[in-house]
Amino acid sequence: MSGYCEETRGEEAEDGGRVLRGPGWWKPDADTAFIVTLHLYIALCPITSRSSRKIKHFKMRKVDLCLSSEGTEVILATSSDEKHPPENMIDGNPETFWTTTGMFPQEFIICFHKHVRIEKLVIQSYFVRTLRIEKSTSKEPVDFEQWIERDLVHTEGQLQNEEILACDGHVTYLRFIIVSAFDHFASVHSVSAEGMAVSNLS
């Protein structure tokens, strides 16, 4: 029978014939089978040693990206009051705020020091009438493009709370421009950005 060999020392089949096996066939014992299985498992498993895997993945987690505790900074503001500096907008304290001290428009720029993806913005302010937000994905605060513009409603005696669902929210810098106000002065109490860090600036 072509392609097969007879096993001369094999057990007799029930009908008295010889047992036929395929070419190169052997019957491993239990120890041999375990060793073969172990070798196959090691060969098929991916290498997990630290030396062979040096790719660093940025930890993805949703946070308030605008908090100073996340490394965010206000790098420019057109008004500055010693009692109400621009850093108050991102310190996480609802009792502090930044106030304008001159004519409009007024603006400030927030730097994230990394690439981020924003899903929602929340701005708490007072007396702001028209707010324009521009974004940049550059390593430096340049090449801003208009992103969002809103006319806010004046709320007598309470803060304006403007929530904005963000589309195409990949940014490195945000520029906030207070185009006009309901009074001679306006204040921004907090700016928060829900989202996640994507990668470091390289």
Short mmCIF file of C-alpha atoms in Angstrom, two decimals:
data_model
loop_
_atom_site.label_atom_id
_atom_site.label_comp_id
_atom_site.label_asym_id
_atom_site.label_seq_id
_atom_site.Cartn_x
_atom_site.Cartn_y
_atom_site.Cartn_z
CA MET A 1 0.00 0.00 0.00
CA SER A 2 1.77 3.11 -1.24
CA GLY A 3 2.39 5.92 1.27
CA TYR A 4 2.06 3.78 4.38
CA CYS A 5 4.37 1.46 6.29
CA GLU A 6 3.53 -1.61 8.29
CA GLU A 7 4.15 -1.62 11.99
CA THR A 8 5.59 -5.07 12.51
CA ARG A 9 5.36 -4.86 16.33
CA GLY A 10 1.97 -3.20 16.56
CA GLU A 11 -1.06 -4.73 18.23
CA GLU A 12 -3.23 -7.03 16.14
CA ALA A 13 -6.51 -5.54 14.92
CA GLU A 14 -9.73 -7.29 15.83
CA ASP A 15 -9.95 -8.90 12.37
CA GLY A 16 -6.41 -10.30 12.70
CA GLY A 17 -4.83 -7.89 10.21
CA ARG A 18 -1.80 -5.75 10.63
CA VAL A 19 -2.13 -2.23 12.07
CA LEU A 20 -1.34 0.40 9.42
CA ARG A 21 0.09 3.77 10.41
CA GLY A 22 1.04 6.90 8.44
CA PRO A 23 4.66 7.68 7.51
CA GLY A 24 6.88 8.66 10.44
CA TRP A 25 4.17 7.84 12.97
CA TRP A 26 5.07 7.13 16.57
CA LYS A 27 3.09 6.93 19.76
CA PRO A 28 4.52 9.37 22.35
CA ASP A 29 4.31 8.59 26.03
CA ALA A 30 2.75 11.07 28.50
CA ASP A 31 6.04 12.86 29.36
CA THR A 32 6.98 13.36 25.72
CA ALA A 33 3.51 14.73 24.90
CA PHE A 34 3.78 17.27 27.75
CA ILE A 35 7.19 18.51 26.55
CA VAL A 36 5.98 18.87 22.96
CA THR A 37 2.88 20.78 24.09
CA LEU A 38 4.99 23.10 26.28
CA HIS A 39 7.36 23.88 23.40
CA LEU A 40 4.44 24.70 21.11
CA TYR A 41 2.92 27.02 23.75
CA ILE A 42 6.21 28.92 24.18
CA ALA A 43 6.66 29.22 20.42
CA LEU A 44 3.19 30.61 19.87
CA CYS A 45 3.13 33.06 22.79
CA PRO A 46 4.22 36.68 22.09
CA ILE A 47 7.47 37.82 23.65
CA THR A 48 6.67 39.86 26.71
CA SER A 49 10.11 40.73 28.06
CA ARG A 50 10.66 44.42 28.85
CA SER A 51 13.73 44.57 26.63
CA SER A 52 11.76 43.53 23.56
CA ARG A 53 8.75 45.81 24.21
CA LYS A 54 9.81 49.43 24.48
CA ILE A 55 6.73 51.06 22.93
CA LYS A 56 5.12 53.47 25.39
CA HIS A 57 1.38 53.94 25.21
CA PHE A 58 -0.16 57.11 26.64
CA LYS A 59 -2.56 56.27 29.44
CA MET A 60 -6.07 57.12 28.21
CA ARG A 61 -8.38 58.43 30.92
CA LYS A 62 -11.08 61.06 30.99
CA VAL A 63 -10.20 64.05 33.14
CA ASP A 64 -10.74 67.80 33.39
CA LEU A 65 -7.95 68.72 31.01
CA CYS A 66 -8.01 72.40 31.98
CA LEU A 67 -6.99 71.93 35.58
CA SER A 68 -3.59 73.33 36.49
CA SER A 69 -3.00 70.07 38.39
CA GLU A 70 -2.98 68.33 34.97
CA GLY A 71 -0.11 70.56 33.85
CA THR A 72 -2.28 73.08 31.98
CA GLU A 73 -1.33 76.77 31.96
CA VAL A 74 -2.81 80.11 30.98
CA ILE A 75 0.09 81.45 28.92
CA LEU A 76 -1.50 84.75 27.84
CA ALA A 77 -4.22 87.08 29.11
CA THR A 78 -4.94 90.59 27.93
CA SER A 79 -6.00 91.73 31.42
CA SER A 80 -4.30 91.15 34.73
CA ASP A 81 -5.49 92.00 38.21
CA GLU A 82 -3.31 91.00 41.15
CA LYS A 83 -6.34 89.94 43.16
CA HIS A 84 -7.93 88.04 40.25
CA PRO A 85 -5.16 86.60 38.04
CA PRO A 86 -5.88 84.40 34.98
CA GLU A 87 -4.62 81.29 36.79
CA ASN A 88 -7.82 81.40 38.86
CA MET A 89 -9.81 80.06 35.89
CA ILE A 90 -8.07 76.67 36.02
CA ASP A 91 -7.30 76.20 39.73
CA GLY A 92 -10.43 74.11 40.42
CA ASN A 93 -11.67 76.58 43.04
CA PRO A 94 -15.21 77.90 42.28
CA GLU A 95 -14.63 80.91 44.55
CA THR A 96 -11.81 82.40 42.45
CA PHE A 97 -12.03 84.08 39.03
CA TRP A 98 -10.26 86.20 36.38
CA THR A 99 -11.63 89.61 35.54
CA THR A 100 -11.17 91.90 32.56
CA THR A 101 -9.79 95.39 33.21
CA GLY A 102 -10.23 97.19 29.90
CA MET A 103 -12.20 97.50 26.70
CA PHE A 104 -13.29 94.58 24.55
CA PRO A 105 -12.34 92.25 22.97
CA GLN A 106 -10.37 90.53 25.72
CA GLU A 107 -8.71 87.13 25.40
CA PHE A 108 -6.68 84.42 27.07
CA ILE A 109 -4.82 81.35 25.78
CA ILE A 110 -4.72 77.97 27.50
CA CYS A 111 -1.80 75.62 26.83
CA PHE A 112 -2.20 71.88 27.51
CA HIS A 113 1.48 70.96 26.89
CA LYS A 114 0.24 67.83 25.09
CA HIS A 115 -2.17 66.70 22.40
CA VAL A 116 -5.65 66.29 23.88
CA ARG A 117 -9.11 65.36 22.65
CA ILE A 118 -11.88 67.47 24.15
CA GLU A 119 -15.42 66.13 24.27
CA LYS A 120 -17.16 68.83 26.32
CA LEU A 121 -16.36 72.37 27.44
CA VAL A 122 -17.96 74.11 30.40
CA ILE A 123 -17.37 77.85 30.92
CA GLN A 124 -18.62 79.63 34.02
CA SER A 125 -18.62 83.39 33.62
CA TYR A 126 -20.39 86.63 34.41
CA PHE A 127 -21.41 89.47 32.06
CA VAL A 128 -19.94 87.76 28.96
CA ARG A 129 -22.11 88.46 25.92
CA THR A 130 -20.28 86.89 22.95
CA LEU A 131 -17.58 84.27 23.34
CA ARG A 132 -15.40 82.96 20.53
CA ILE A 133 -13.11 79.94 20.94
CA GLU A 134 -10.25 79.16 18.58
CA LYS A 135 -8.03 76.09 18.61
CA SER A 136 -4.57 75.08 17.48
CA THR A 137 -2.86 71.72 17.10
CA SER A 138 0.62 73.19 16.68
CA LYS A 139 3.54 72.82 19.07
CA GLU A 140 3.56 76.61 19.50
CA PRO A 141 0.58 78.97 20.03
CA VAL A 142 0.17 79.75 16.34
CA ASP A 143 -2.13 78.81 13.44
CA PHE A 144 -5.36 79.20 15.42
CA GLU A 145 -8.62 78.45 13.62
CA GLN A 146 -12.10 79.47 14.68
CA TRP A 147 -13.83 76.58 16.40
CA ILE A 148 -16.86 77.76 18.41
CA GLU A 149 -18.76 81.03 18.83
CA ARG A 150 -21.63 81.52 21.27
CA ASP A 151 -23.93 84.34 22.36
CA LEU A 152 -24.48 83.88 26.07
CA VAL A 153 -27.56 84.80 28.08
CA HIS A 154 -27.19 87.28 30.93
CA THR A 155 -28.29 85.72 34.23
CA GLU A 156 -28.78 88.41 36.85
CA GLY A 157 -27.21 87.52 40.17
CA GLN A 158 -25.84 84.13 39.10
CA LEU A 159 -23.07 82.74 36.96
CA GLN A 160 -23.48 81.94 33.30
CA ASN A 161 -22.94 78.20 32.86
CA GLU A 162 -22.26 77.43 29.21
CA GLU A 163 -21.88 73.76 28.22
CA ILE A 164 -20.56 73.00 24.75
CA LEU A 165 -20.34 69.54 23.21
CA ALA A 166 -17.16 69.60 21.17
CA CYS A 167 -16.74 68.23 17.65
CA ASP A 168 -13.27 67.63 16.23
CA GLY A 169 -11.79 68.44 19.63
CA HIS A 170 -8.13 67.58 18.97
CA VAL A 171 -6.10 70.51 20.28
CA THR A 172 -2.87 71.63 21.93
CA TYR A 173 -3.94 75.26 22.59
CA LEU A 174 -7.24 77.07 23.05
CA ARG A 175 -7.78 80.80 22.61
CA PHE A 176 -10.86 82.29 24.30
CA ILE A 177 -11.95 85.69 23.01
CA ILE A 178 -14.57 87.71 24.87
CA VAL A 179 -15.87 89.70 21.92
CA SER A 180 -18.39 91.74 23.90
CA ALA A 181 -19.94 91.95 27.35
CA PHE A 182 -23.10 93.11 29.10
CA ASP A 183 -21.11 95.56 31.23
CA HIS A 184 -17.77 97.38 31.29
CA PHE A 185 -16.20 94.38 33.00
CA ALA A 186 -16.62 90.62 32.68
CA SER A 187 -15.29 87.68 34.65
CA VAL A 188 -14.49 84.05 33.94
CA HIS A 189 -14.72 81.83 37.00
CA SER A 190 -13.76 78.49 35.50
CA VAL A 191 -12.98 76.74 32.25
CA SER A 192 -13.18 72.96 32.20
CA ALA A 193 -12.63 70.55 29.35
CA GLU A 194 -13.77 66.95 29.68
CA GLY A 195 -11.70 64.61 27.56
CA MET A 196 -8.44 62.74 27.48
CA ALA A 197 -4.78 63.23 26.74
CA VAL A 198 -3.76 61.61 23.47
CA SER A 199 0.02 62.03 23.28
CA ASN A 200 2.90 64.15 24.43
CA LEU A 201 4.27 66.96 22.28
CA SER A 202 7.28 65.57 20.42
#
